[in-house]
Amino acid sequence: MTATDKNFLTTSSKSTKVIGSVALAAGALTLIFGLIVAPPHIEQGQSARLLFVHVPSVIATYLSYFITLVGSAIYLRKKSLFWDRVAGASAEVGSVFCAVLLFSGSVWGRPTWGTFWVWDPRLTSTAVMFVSYLGYLAIRRMDMEPAARRRRSAIVGILAFVNVIIVHFSVDWWRGLHQSRTFEPSDVQIEGWYLLSFFFGTVFFVSTQAWLLIHRFRLSHLESQANAAKLDQLIDLRQSGDLGSAQTREKVV
Amino acid sequence: MFEGWEFVTAGYGFTFLVLAVFGYLTVRKGKRISREVPPSKRRFLD
């Protein structure tokens, strides 16, 4: 194996190393500023520090699911495998961020509302969003003809985004326990150390999202290539008449 | 003085742990599957 081959035995590259370094630095700054430098909130006390992971996790989730929407729409139009993989990888990453957002919101709700969970419109629609994208990922793993599976998952990837819009506007459309949107571009309600900590938290989540998306996309590509390589091996074995051996089949499959 | 820190610790701990584990498992699986793919098919990294 040559040095060049070794370089390709990973999903990493120069770009992911740069993005990963940014994510690590921003993560460290989020911890320092969010847990040490920023003072406790005058009303919420220490629990307000959860703002610096909870709201950025919402941004990363929305961004991931939006990429899934774009990837799905382009796939349906161009039948491009690239965009199908982008959509799938982004939904995987988005669901991890959605789990983080549900958990961090839940532990923030306990000291603020007195309960970990309430069937408030924002919380309920977020839970539905999480489950619907898990459903999307399940469709991507269904055992069926690949082109049909890609088409169906693309349709679900588009339809599921409707719920993302419902989540975002749920605090305006219905009355609930959840506060209204924290950030309006025209009316930013935090300042000083809180704003700086929030900025680091957002950089951390968005760079981590980009890093994970690239790695998951490459992983998806490699899985597909590995399956194709196995199929080629099986065809070669069949042509050579050696497929009958159970040991040989086990080696390949 | 320490009121509320348990929730902050749980929220931050879960967040960083989940992201770190997911990232680690992704990279590890990528390394494993890369070995099953012929070098000519791994050129997406170029």
PDB file of C-alpha atoms in Angstrom:
ATOM      1  CA  MET A   1       0.000   0.000   0.000  1.00  0.00           C
ATOM      2  CA  THR A   2       1.434   3.334  -1.026  1.00  0.00           C
ATOM      3  CA  ALA A   3       1.417   6.533   1.035  1.00  0.00           C
ATOM      4  CA  THR A   4      -1.211   7.985  -1.296  1.00  0.00           C
ATOM      5  CA  ASP A   5      -3.499   5.001  -0.702  1.00  0.00           C
ATOM      6  CA  LYS A   6      -3.138   5.400   3.055  1.00  0.00           C
ATOM      7  CA  ASN A   7      -4.270   9.012   2.765  1.00  0.00           C
ATOM      8  CA  PHE A   8      -7.562   7.770   1.336  1.00  0.00           C
ATOM      9  CA  LEU A   9      -8.245   5.295   4.147  1.00  0.00           C
ATOM     10  CA  THR A  10     -10.376   7.828   5.950  1.00  0.00           C
ATOM     11  CA  THR A  11     -13.225  10.256   5.381  1.00  0.00           C
ATOM     12  CA  SER A  12     -10.987  13.132   6.528  1.00  0.00           C
ATOM     13  CA  SER A  13      -9.352  15.685   4.270  1.00  0.00           C
ATOM     14  CA  LYS A  14      -7.665  19.067   4.615  1.00  0.00           C
ATOM     15  CA  SER A  15     -11.001  20.866   4.548  1.00  0.00           C
ATOM     16  CA  THR A  16     -12.526  18.718   7.310  1.00  0.00           C
ATOM     17  CA  LYS A  17      -9.399  19.210   9.418  1.00  0.00           C
ATOM     18  CA  VAL A  18      -9.755  22.995   9.113  1.00  0.00           C
ATOM     19  CA  ILE A  19     -13.501  22.892   9.884  1.00  0.00           C
ATOM     20  CA  GLY A  20     -12.890  20.444  12.734  1.00  0.00           C
ATOM     21  CA  SER A  21     -10.251  22.759  14.232  1.00  0.00           C
ATOM     22  CA  VAL A  22     -12.688  25.690  14.074  1.00  0.00           C
ATOM     23  CA  ALA A  23     -15.338  23.529  15.777  1.00  0.00           C
ATOM     24  CA  LEU A  24     -12.966  22.448  18.560  1.00  0.00           C
ATOM     25  CA  ALA A  25     -11.825  26.033  19.196  1.00  0.00           C
ATOM     26  CA  ALA A  26     -15.391  27.352  19.189  1.00  0.00           C
ATOM     27  CA  GLY A  27     -16.490  24.486  21.461  1.00  0.00           C
ATOM     28  CA  ALA A  28     -13.771  25.358  23.969  1.00  0.00           C
ATOM     29  CA  LEU A  29     -14.724  29.054  23.837  1.00  0.00           C
ATOM     30  CA  THR A  30     -18.409  28.158  24.315  1.00  0.00           C
ATOM     31  CA  LEU A  31     -17.513  26.231  27.463  1.00  0.00           C
ATOM     32  CA  ILE A  32     -15.259  29.010  28.809  1.00  0.00           C
ATOM     33  CA  PHE A  33     -17.577  31.911  28.041  1.00  0.00           C
ATOM     34  CA  GLY A  34     -20.851  30.050  28.593  1.00  0.00           C
ATOM     35  CA  LEU A  35     -19.939  28.413  31.893  1.00  0.00           C
ATOM     36  CA  ILE A  36     -17.398  30.810  33.427  1.00  0.00           C
ATOM     37  CA  VAL A  37     -17.302  34.292  31.902  1.00  0.00           C
ATOM     38  CA  ALA A  38     -21.044  34.963  31.391  1.00  0.00           C
ATOM     39  CA  PRO A  39     -22.709  35.918  34.694  1.00  0.00           C
ATOM     40  CA  PRO A  40     -25.851  34.156  35.987  1.00  0.00           C
ATOM     41  CA  HIS A  41     -29.099  35.605  34.671  1.00  0.00           C
ATOM     42  CA  ILE A  42     -30.944  37.996  37.003  1.00  0.00           C
ATOM     43  CA  GLU A  43     -34.193  35.943  36.780  1.00  0.00           C
ATOM     44  CA  GLN A  44     -33.218  32.452  35.596  1.00  0.00           C
ATOM     45  CA  GLY A  45     -29.907  32.155  37.443  1.00  0.00           C
ATOM     46  CA  GLN A  46     -27.410  29.551  36.201  1.00  0.00           C
ATOM     47  CA  SER A  47     -29.895  27.698  33.983  1.00  0.00           C
ATOM     48  CA  ALA A  48     -29.860  30.583  31.465  1.00  0.00           C
ATOM     49  CA  ARG A  49     -26.435  29.273  30.385  1.00  0.00           C
ATOM     50  CA  LEU A  50     -28.307  26.551  28.489  1.00  0.00           C
ATOM     51  CA  LEU A  51     -29.195  29.255  25.963  1.00  0.00           C
ATOM     52  CA  PHE A  52     -25.690  28.905  24.478  1.00  0.00           C
ATOM     53  CA  VAL A  53     -26.257  25.267  23.475  1.00  0.00           C
ATOM     54  CA  HIS A  54     -30.039  25.121  23.107  1.00  0.00           C
ATOM     55  CA  VAL A  55     -30.626  27.917  20.577  1.00  0.00           C
ATOM     56  CA  PRO A  56     -27.547  27.059  18.429  1.00  0.00           C
ATOM     57  CA  SER A  57     -28.772  23.439  18.341  1.00  0.00           C
ATOM     58  CA  VAL A  58     -32.057  24.753  16.903  1.00  0.00           C
ATOM     59  CA  ILE A  59     -30.113  26.648  14.215  1.00  0.00           C
ATOM     60  CA  ALA A  60     -28.055  23.541  13.340  1.00  0.00           C
ATOM     61  CA  THR A  61     -31.210  21.401  13.194  1.00  0.00           C
ATOM     62  CA  TYR A  62     -33.056  23.840  10.917  1.00  0.00           C
ATOM     63  CA  LEU A  63     -29.984  24.178   8.689  1.00  0.00           C
ATOM     64  CA  SER A  64     -29.555  20.400   8.392  1.00  0.00           C
ATOM     65  CA  TYR A  65     -33.192  19.785   7.551  1.00  0.00           C
ATOM     66  CA  PHE A  66     -33.154  22.652   5.049  1.00  0.00           C
ATOM     67  CA  ILE A  67     -30.194  20.992   3.285  1.00  0.00           C
ATOM     68  CA  THR A  68     -32.216  17.756   3.235  1.00  0.00           C
ATOM     69  CA  LEU A  69     -35.075  19.678   1.598  1.00  0.00           C
ATOM     70  CA  VAL A  70     -32.754  21.184  -1.040  1.00  0.00           C
ATOM     71  CA  GLY A  71     -30.999  17.854  -1.679  1.00  0.00           C
ATOM     72  CA  SER A  72     -34.328  16.035  -2.028  1.00  0.00           C
ATOM     73  CA  ALA A  73     -35.743  18.637  -4.435  1.00  0.00           C
ATOM     74  CA  ILE A  74     -32.626  18.602  -6.615  1.00  0.00           C
ATOM     75  CA  TYR A  75     -32.590  14.799  -6.603  1.00  0.00           C
ATOM     76  CA  LEU A  76     -36.181  14.659  -7.856  1.00  0.00           C
ATOM     77  CA  ARG A  77     -35.309  17.085 -10.647  1.00  0.00           C
ATOM     78  CA  LYS A  78     -31.883  15.808 -11.713  1.00  0.00           C
ATOM     79  CA  LYS A  79     -31.828  12.239 -10.326  1.00  0.00           C
ATOM     80  CA  SER A  80     -28.377  13.036  -8.981  1.00  0.00           C
ATOM     81  CA  LEU A  81     -26.899  10.498  -6.539  1.00  0.00           C
ATOM     82  CA  PHE A  82     -24.760  13.274  -5.080  1.00  0.00           C
ATOM     83  CA  TRP A  83     -27.809  15.236  -3.888  1.00  0.00           C
ATOM     84  CA  ASP A  84     -29.558  12.110  -2.641  1.00  0.00           C
ATOM     85  CA  ARG A  85     -26.543  11.394  -0.427  1.00  0.00           C
ATOM     86  CA  VAL A  86     -26.343  15.017   0.710  1.00  0.00           C
ATOM     87  CA  ALA A  87     -30.025  14.860   1.724  1.00  0.00           C
ATOM     88  CA  GLY A  88     -29.580  11.601   3.630  1.00  0.00           C
ATOM     89  CA  ALA A  89     -26.366  12.650   5.376  1.00  0.00           C
ATOM     90  CA  SER A  90     -27.896  15.966   6.414  1.00  0.00           C
ATOM     91  CA  ALA A  91     -30.990  14.285   7.872  1.00  0.00           C
ATOM     92  CA  GLU A  92     -28.740  12.016   9.967  1.00  0.00           C
ATOM     93  CA  VAL A  93     -26.790  14.982  11.300  1.00  0.00           C
ATOM     94  CA  GLY A  94     -29.968  17.037  11.805  1.00  0.00           C
ATOM     95  CA  SER A  95     -31.547  14.288  13.872  1.00  0.00           C
ATOM     96  CA  VAL A  96     -28.539  14.219  16.212  1.00  0.00           C
ATOM     97  CA  PHE A  97     -28.854  17.989  16.676  1.00  0.00           C
ATOM     98  CA  CYS A  98     -32.607  17.624  17.148  1.00  0.00           C
ATOM     99  CA  ALA A  99     -31.973  15.116  19.970  1.00  0.00           C
ATOM    100  CA  VAL A 100     -29.592  17.645  21.544  1.00  0.00           C
ATOM    101  CA  LEU A 101     -32.164  20.431  21.196  1.00  0.00           C
ATOM    102  CA  LEU A 102     -34.932  18.314  22.765  1.00  0.00           C
ATOM    103  CA  PHE A 103     -32.722  17.251  25.674  1.00  0.00           C
ATOM    104  CA  SER A 104     -31.233  20.696  26.374  1.00  0.00           C
ATOM    105  CA  GLY A 105     -34.704  22.250  26.139  1.00  0.00           C
ATOM    106  CA  SER A 106     -36.095  19.658  28.487  1.00  0.00           C
ATOM    107  CA  VAL A 107     -33.455  20.195  31.193  1.00  0.00           C
ATOM    108  CA  TRP A 108     -33.914  23.953  30.786  1.00  0.00           C
ATOM    109  CA  GLY A 109     -37.679  23.555  31.197  1.00  0.00           C
ATOM    110  CA  ARG A 110     -37.382  21.903  34.608  1.00  0.00           C
ATOM    111  CA  PRO A 111     -35.977  24.923  36.515  1.00  0.00           C
ATOM    112  CA  THR A 112     -37.889  27.434  34.345  1.00  0.00           C
ATOM    113  CA  TRP A 113     -41.344  25.865  34.034  1.00  0.00           C
ATOM    114  CA  GLY A 114     -41.147  23.286  36.822  1.00  0.00           C
ATOM    115  CA  THR A 115     -41.405  20.338  34.419  1.00  0.00           C
ATOM    116  CA  PHE A 116     -39.166  18.501  31.950  1.00  0.00           C
ATOM    117  CA  TRP A 117     -41.920  18.152  29.385  1.00  0.00           C
ATOM    118  CA  VAL A 118     -45.277  19.694  28.599  1.00  0.00           C
ATOM    119  CA  TRP A 119     -47.434  19.187  25.495  1.00  0.00           C
ATOM    120  CA  ASP A 120     -46.926  22.785  24.421  1.00  0.00           C
ATOM    121  CA  PRO A 121     -47.244  23.520  20.655  1.00  0.00           C
ATOM    122  CA  ARG A 122     -43.493  24.221  20.216  1.00  0.00           C
ATOM    123  CA  LEU A 123     -42.389  21.131  22.132  1.00  0.00           C
ATOM    124  CA  THR A 124     -44.964  18.860  20.532  1.00  0.00           C
ATOM    125  CA  SER A 125     -44.217  20.020  16.989  1.00  0.00           C
ATOM    126  CA  THR A 126     -40.474  19.599  17.669  1.00  0.00           C
ATOM    127  CA  ALA A 127     -41.042  16.028  18.862  1.00  0.00           C
ATOM    128  CA  VAL A 128     -43.107  15.351  15.725  1.00  0.00           C
ATOM    129  CA  MET A 129     -40.295  16.848  13.602  1.00  0.00           C
ATOM    130  CA  PHE A 130     -37.743  14.538  15.254  1.00  0.00           C
ATOM    131  CA  VAL A 131     -39.886  11.451  14.700  1.00  0.00           C
ATOM    132  CA  SER A 132     -40.741  12.394  11.098  1.00  0.00           C
ATOM    133  CA  TYR A 133     -37.036  12.656  10.161  1.00  0.00           C
ATOM    134  CA  LEU A 134     -36.374   9.321  11.893  1.00  0.00           C
ATOM    135  CA  GLY A 135     -39.100   8.008   9.599  1.00  0.00           C
ATOM    136  CA  TYR A 136     -37.299   9.573   6.632  1.00  0.00           C
ATOM    137  CA  LEU A 137     -34.083   7.790   7.667  1.00  0.00           C
ATOM    138  CA  ALA A 138     -36.009   4.523   8.038  1.00  0.00           C
ATOM    139  CA  ILE A 139     -37.333   4.885   4.471  1.00  0.00           C
ATOM    140  CA  ARG A 140     -33.760   5.353   3.235  1.00  0.00           C
ATOM    141  CA  ARG A 141     -32.899   1.957   4.737  1.00  0.00           C
ATOM    142  CA  MET A 142     -35.910   0.089   3.366  1.00  0.00           C
ATOM    143  CA  ASP A 143     -35.198  -3.032   1.362  1.00  0.00           C
ATOM    144  CA  MET A 144     -36.540  -2.083  -2.066  1.00  0.00           C
ATOM    145  CA  GLU A 145     -35.457  -1.080  -5.558  1.00  0.00           C
ATOM    146  CA  PRO A 146     -32.817   1.695  -5.055  1.00  0.00           C
ATOM    147  CA  ALA A 147     -34.265   4.250  -7.509  1.00  0.00           C
ATOM    148  CA  ALA A 148     -37.768   3.901  -6.014  1.00  0.00           C
ATOM    149  CA  ARG A 149     -36.337   4.171  -2.497  1.00  0.00           C
ATOM    150  CA  ARG A 150     -34.436   7.341  -3.418  1.00  0.00           C
ATOM    151  CA  ARG A 151     -37.524   8.879  -5.017  1.00  0.00           C
ATOM    152  CA  ARG A 152     -39.777   8.063  -2.056  1.00  0.00           C
ATOM    153  CA  SER A 153     -37.278   9.319   0.476  1.00  0.00           C
ATOM    154  CA  ALA A 154     -36.868  12.545  -1.525  1.00  0.00           C
ATOM    155  CA  ILE A 155     -40.639  13.088  -1.451  1.00  0.00           C
ATOM    156  CA  VAL A 156     -40.698  12.480   2.319  1.00  0.00           C
ATOM    157  CA  GLY A 157     -37.645  14.758   2.705  1.00  0.00           C
ATOM    158  CA  ILE A 158     -39.635  17.569   1.103  1.00  0.00           C
ATOM    159  CA  LEU A 159     -42.904  16.903   2.963  1.00  0.00           C
ATOM    160  CA  ALA A 160     -41.150  16.626   6.347  1.00  0.00           C
ATOM    161  CA  PHE A 161     -39.855  20.175   6.001  1.00  0.00           C
ATOM    162  CA  VAL A 162     -43.416  21.497   6.301  1.00  0.00           C
ATOM    163  CA  ASN A 163     -43.194  20.544   9.963  1.00  0.00           C
ATOM    164  CA  VAL A 164     -39.954  22.544  10.375  1.00  0.00           C
ATOM    165  CA  ILE A 165     -41.909  25.651   9.347  1.00  0.00           C
ATOM    166  CA  ILE A 166     -44.673  24.723  11.808  1.00  0.00           C
ATOM    167  CA  VAL A 167     -42.066  24.356  14.593  1.00  0.00           C
ATOM    168  CA  HIS A 168     -40.574  27.747  13.811  1.00  0.00           C
ATOM    169  CA  PHE A 169     -43.868  29.661  13.781  1.00  0.00           C
ATOM    170  CA  SER A 170     -45.642  27.598  16.460  1.00  0.00           C
ATOM    171  CA  VAL A 171     -44.846  30.210  19.132  1.00  0.00           C
ATOM    172  CA  ASP A 172     -46.615  32.866  17.011  1.00  0.00           C
ATOM    173  CA  TRP A 173     -49.560  30.767  15.868  1.00  0.00           C
ATOM    174  CA  TRP A 174     -50.543  29.192  19.208  1.00  0.00           C
ATOM    175  CA  ARG A 175     -50.303  30.127  22.869  1.00  0.00           C
ATOM    176  CA  GLY A 176     -48.054  27.881  24.919  1.00  0.00           C
ATOM    177  CA  LEU A 177     -45.481  27.750  27.680  1.00  0.00           C
ATOM    178  CA  HIS A 178     -42.504  28.217  25.380  1.00  0.00           C
ATOM    179  CA  GLN A 179     -41.262  31.770  25.035  1.00  0.00           C
ATOM    180  CA  SER A 180     -41.409  33.588  21.706  1.00  0.00           C
ATOM    181  CA  ARG A 181     -38.410  33.511  19.369  1.00  0.00           C
ATOM    182  CA  THR A 182     -35.214  34.579  21.167  1.00  0.00           C
ATOM    183  CA  PHE A 183     -33.659  36.231  18.157  1.00  0.00           C
ATOM    184  CA  GLU A 184     -35.215  38.549  15.671  1.00  0.00           C
ATOM    185  CA  PRO A 185     -32.670  40.111  13.316  1.00  0.00           C
ATOM    186  CA  SER A 186     -34.345  43.496  13.849  1.00  0.00           C
ATOM    187  CA  ASP A 187     -34.553  43.150  17.642  1.00  0.00           C
ATOM    188  CA  VAL A 188     -31.673  41.297  19.305  1.00  0.00           C
ATOM    189  CA  GLN A 189     -32.565  41.058  22.995  1.00  0.00           C
ATOM    190  CA  ILE A 190     -29.221  39.921  24.428  1.00  0.00           C
ATOM    191  CA  GLU A 191     -25.946  41.775  24.690  1.00  0.00           C
ATOM    192  CA  GLY A 192     -22.486  41.732  26.268  1.00  0.00           C
ATOM    193  CA  TRP A 193     -21.083  38.371  27.440  1.00  0.00           C
ATOM    194  CA  TYR A 194     -24.354  36.640  26.607  1.00  0.00           C
ATOM    195  CA  LEU A 195     -24.166  37.759  22.993  1.00  0.00           C
ATOM    196  CA  LEU A 196     -20.505  36.725  22.721  1.00  0.00           C
ATOM    197  CA  SER A 197     -21.153  33.307  24.320  1.00  0.00           C
ATOM    198  CA  PHE A 198     -24.108  32.795  22.005  1.00  0.00           C
ATOM    199  CA  PHE A 199     -21.923  33.707  19.033  1.00  0.00           C
ATOM    200  CA  PHE A 200     -19.299  31.091  20.015  1.00  0.00           C
ATOM    201  CA  GLY A 201     -22.056  28.521  20.582  1.00  0.00           C
ATOM    202  CA  THR A 202     -23.470  29.184  17.120  1.00  0.00           C
ATOM    203  CA  VAL A 203     -20.035  28.944  15.450  1.00  0.00           C
ATOM    204  CA  PHE A 204     -19.441  25.679  17.314  1.00  0.00           C
ATOM    205  CA  PHE A 205     -22.729  24.115  16.255  1.00  0.00           C
ATOM    206  CA  VAL A 206     -22.639  25.278  12.639  1.00  0.00           C
ATOM    207  CA  SER A 207     -19.005  24.208  12.111  1.00  0.00           C
ATOM    208  CA  THR A 208     -19.707  20.851  13.798  1.00  0.00           C
ATOM    209  CA  GLN A 209     -22.734  20.457  11.557  1.00  0.00           C
ATOM    210  CA  ALA A 210     -20.601  21.116   8.443  1.00  0.00           C
ATOM    211  CA  TRP A 211     -17.877  18.736   9.676  1.00  0.00           C
ATOM    212  CA  LEU A 212     -20.345  15.941  10.414  1.00  0.00           C
ATOM    213  CA  LEU A 213     -22.212  16.492   7.146  1.00  0.00           C
ATOM    214  CA  ILE A 214     -19.051  16.120   5.048  1.00  0.00           C
ATOM    215  CA  HIS A 215     -17.994  12.993   6.942  1.00  0.00           C
ATOM    216  CA  ARG A 216     -21.464  11.397   6.761  1.00  0.00           C
ATOM    217  CA  PHE A 217     -21.699  12.184   3.039  1.00  0.00           C
ATOM    218  CA  ARG A 218     -18.330  10.548   2.370  1.00  0.00           C
ATOM    219  CA  LEU A 219     -19.299   7.595   4.523  1.00  0.00           C
ATOM    220  CA  SER A 220     -22.462   7.149   2.477  1.00  0.00           C
ATOM    221  CA  HIS A 221     -20.381   7.249  -0.724  1.00  0.00           C
ATOM    222  CA  LEU A 222     -17.940   4.672   0.657  1.00  0.00           C
ATOM    223  CA  GLU A 223     -20.762   2.349   1.762  1.00  0.00           C
ATOM    224  CA  SER A 224     -22.184   2.415  -1.730  1.00  0.00           C
ATOM    225  CA  GLN A 225     -18.760   1.747  -3.280  1.00  0.00           C
ATOM    226  CA  ALA A 226     -18.085  -1.075  -0.806  1.00  0.00           C
ATOM    227  CA  ASN A 227     -21.393  -2.724  -1.720  1.00  0.00           C
ATOM    228  CA  ALA A 228     -20.541  -2.389  -5.428  1.00  0.00           C
ATOM    229  CA  ALA A 229     -17.089  -3.907  -4.792  1.00  0.00           C
ATOM    230  CA  LYS A 230     -18.677  -6.870  -2.984  1.00  0.00           C
ATOM    231  CA  LEU A 231     -21.098  -7.391  -5.863  1.00  0.00           C
ATOM    232  CA  ASP A 232     -18.194  -7.341  -8.343  1.00  0.00           C
ATOM    233  CA  GLN A 233     -16.417  -9.949  -6.221  1.00  0.00           C
ATOM    234  CA  LEU A 234     -19.505 -12.174  -6.173  1.00  0.00           C
ATOM    235  CA  ILE A 235     -19.882 -11.886  -9.955  1.00  0.00           C
ATOM    236  CA  ASP A 236     -16.196 -12.812 -10.395  1.00  0.00           C
ATOM    237  CA  LEU A 237     -16.637 -15.810  -8.094  1.00  0.00           C
ATOM    238  CA  ARG A 238     -19.746 -16.929  -9.974  1.00  0.00           C
ATOM    239  CA  GLN A 239     -17.921 -16.708 -13.268  1.00  0.00           C
ATOM    240  CA  SER A 240     -15.019 -18.719 -11.847  1.00  0.00           C
ATOM    241  CA  GLY A 241     -17.489 -21.308 -10.463  1.00  0.00           C
ATOM    242  CA  ASP A 242     -16.331 -20.893  -6.848  1.00  0.00           C
ATOM    243  CA  LEU A 243     -19.556 -19.373  -5.471  1.00  0.00           C
ATOM    244  CA  GLY A 244     -20.869 -22.698  -4.190  1.00  0.00           C
ATOM    245  CA  SER A 245     -18.520 -22.725  -1.233  1.00  0.00           C
ATOM    246  CA  ALA A 246     -20.208 -21.363   1.903  1.00  0.00           C
ATOM    247  CA  GLN A 247     -16.836 -20.191   3.232  1.00  0.00           C
ATOM    248  CA  THR A 248     -16.157 -18.174   0.099  1.00  0.00           C
ATOM    249  CA  ARG A 249     -19.594 -16.541   0.239  1.00  0.00           C
ATOM    250  CA  GLU A 250     -19.109 -15.647   3.892  1.00  0.00           C
ATOM    251  CA  LYS A 251     -15.785 -13.991   3.097  1.00  0.00           C
ATOM    252  CA  VAL A 252     -17.357 -11.728   0.514  1.00  0.00           C
ATOM    253  CA  VAL A 253     -20.712 -10.980   2.152  1.00  0.00           C
TER     254      VAL A 253
ATOM    255  CA  MET B   1     -24.939  29.520  44.816  1.00  0.00           C
ATOM    256  CA  PHE B   2     -24.996  26.174  42.990  1.00  0.00           C
ATOM    257  CA  GLU B   3     -28.704  26.254  42.224  1.00  0.00           C
ATOM    258  CA  GLY B   4     -29.391  25.342  38.616  1.00  0.00           C
ATOM    259  CA  TRP B   5     -25.919  23.976  37.884  1.00  0.00           C
ATOM    260  CA  GLU B   6     -27.180  20.379  37.778  1.00  0.00           C
ATOM    261  CA  PHE B   7     -29.359  21.249  34.782  1.00  0.00           C
ATOM    262  CA  VAL B   8     -26.564  23.171  33.102  1.00  0.00           C
ATOM    263  CA  THR B   9     -24.172  20.246  33.634  1.00  0.00           C
ATOM    264  CA  ALA B  10     -26.711  17.765  32.248  1.00  0.00           C
ATOM    265  CA  GLY B  11     -27.435  19.940  29.192  1.00  0.00           C
ATOM    266  CA  TYR B  12     -23.812  20.683  28.332  1.00  0.00           C
ATOM    267  CA  GLY B  13     -22.680  17.147  29.211  1.00  0.00           C
ATOM    268  CA  PHE B  14     -25.279  15.508  26.973  1.00  0.00           C
ATOM    269  CA  THR B  15     -24.590  17.930  24.112  1.00  0.00           C
ATOM    270  CA  PHE B  16     -20.817  17.524  24.028  1.00  0.00           C
ATOM    271  CA  LEU B  17     -20.946  13.783  24.731  1.00  0.00           C
ATOM    272  CA  VAL B  18     -23.463  13.019  21.976  1.00  0.00           C
ATOM    273  CA  LEU B  19     -21.643  15.117  19.368  1.00  0.00           C
ATOM    274  CA  ALA B  20     -18.242  13.653  20.311  1.00  0.00           C
ATOM    275  CA  VAL B  21     -19.488  10.044  20.231  1.00  0.00           C
ATOM    276  CA  PHE B  22     -21.353  10.535  16.924  1.00  0.00           C
ATOM    277  CA  GLY B  23     -18.285  12.182  15.364  1.00  0.00           C
ATOM    278  CA  TYR B  24     -15.953   9.468  16.644  1.00  0.00           C
ATOM    279  CA  LEU B  25     -18.174   6.615  15.422  1.00  0.00           C
ATOM    280  CA  THR B  26     -18.537   8.283  12.011  1.00  0.00           C
ATOM    281  CA  VAL B  27     -14.772   8.651  11.538  1.00  0.00           C
ATOM    282  CA  ARG B  28     -14.125   5.100  12.808  1.00  0.00           C
ATOM    283  CA  LYS B  29     -16.723   3.597  10.467  1.00  0.00           C
ATOM    284  CA  GLY B  30     -15.267   5.640   7.583  1.00  0.00           C
ATOM    285  CA  LYS B  31     -11.809   4.198   8.234  1.00  0.00           C
ATOM    286  CA  ARG B  32     -13.186   0.662   8.377  1.00  0.00           C
ATOM    287  CA  ILE B  33     -15.230   0.911   5.185  1.00  0.00           C
ATOM    288  CA  SER B  34     -12.408   2.685   3.300  1.00  0.00           C
ATOM    289  CA  ARG B  35     -10.411  -0.561   3.493  1.00  0.00           C
ATOM    290  CA  GLU B  36     -13.185  -2.434   1.672  1.00  0.00           C
ATOM    291  CA  VAL B  37     -13.191   0.001  -1.264  1.00  0.00           C
ATOM    292  CA  PRO B  38     -10.613  -0.121  -4.074  1.00  0.00           C
ATOM    293  CA  PRO B  39      -8.339   2.993  -3.990  1.00  0.00           C
ATOM    294  CA  SER B  40      -9.613   4.138  -7.399  1.00  0.00           C
ATOM    295  CA  LYS B  41     -13.150   4.442  -5.957  1.00  0.00           C
ATOM    296  CA  ARG B  42     -12.133   6.616  -2.999  1.00  0.00           C
ATOM    297  CA  ARG B  43     -11.259   9.644  -5.087  1.00  0.00           C
ATOM    298  CA  PHE B  44     -14.059  11.825  -3.757  1.00  0.00           C
ATOM    299  CA  LEU B  45     -11.474  13.247  -1.369  1.00  0.00           C
ATOM    300  CA  ASP B  46      -9.489  14.890  -4.167  1.00  0.00           C
TER     301      ASP B  46
END
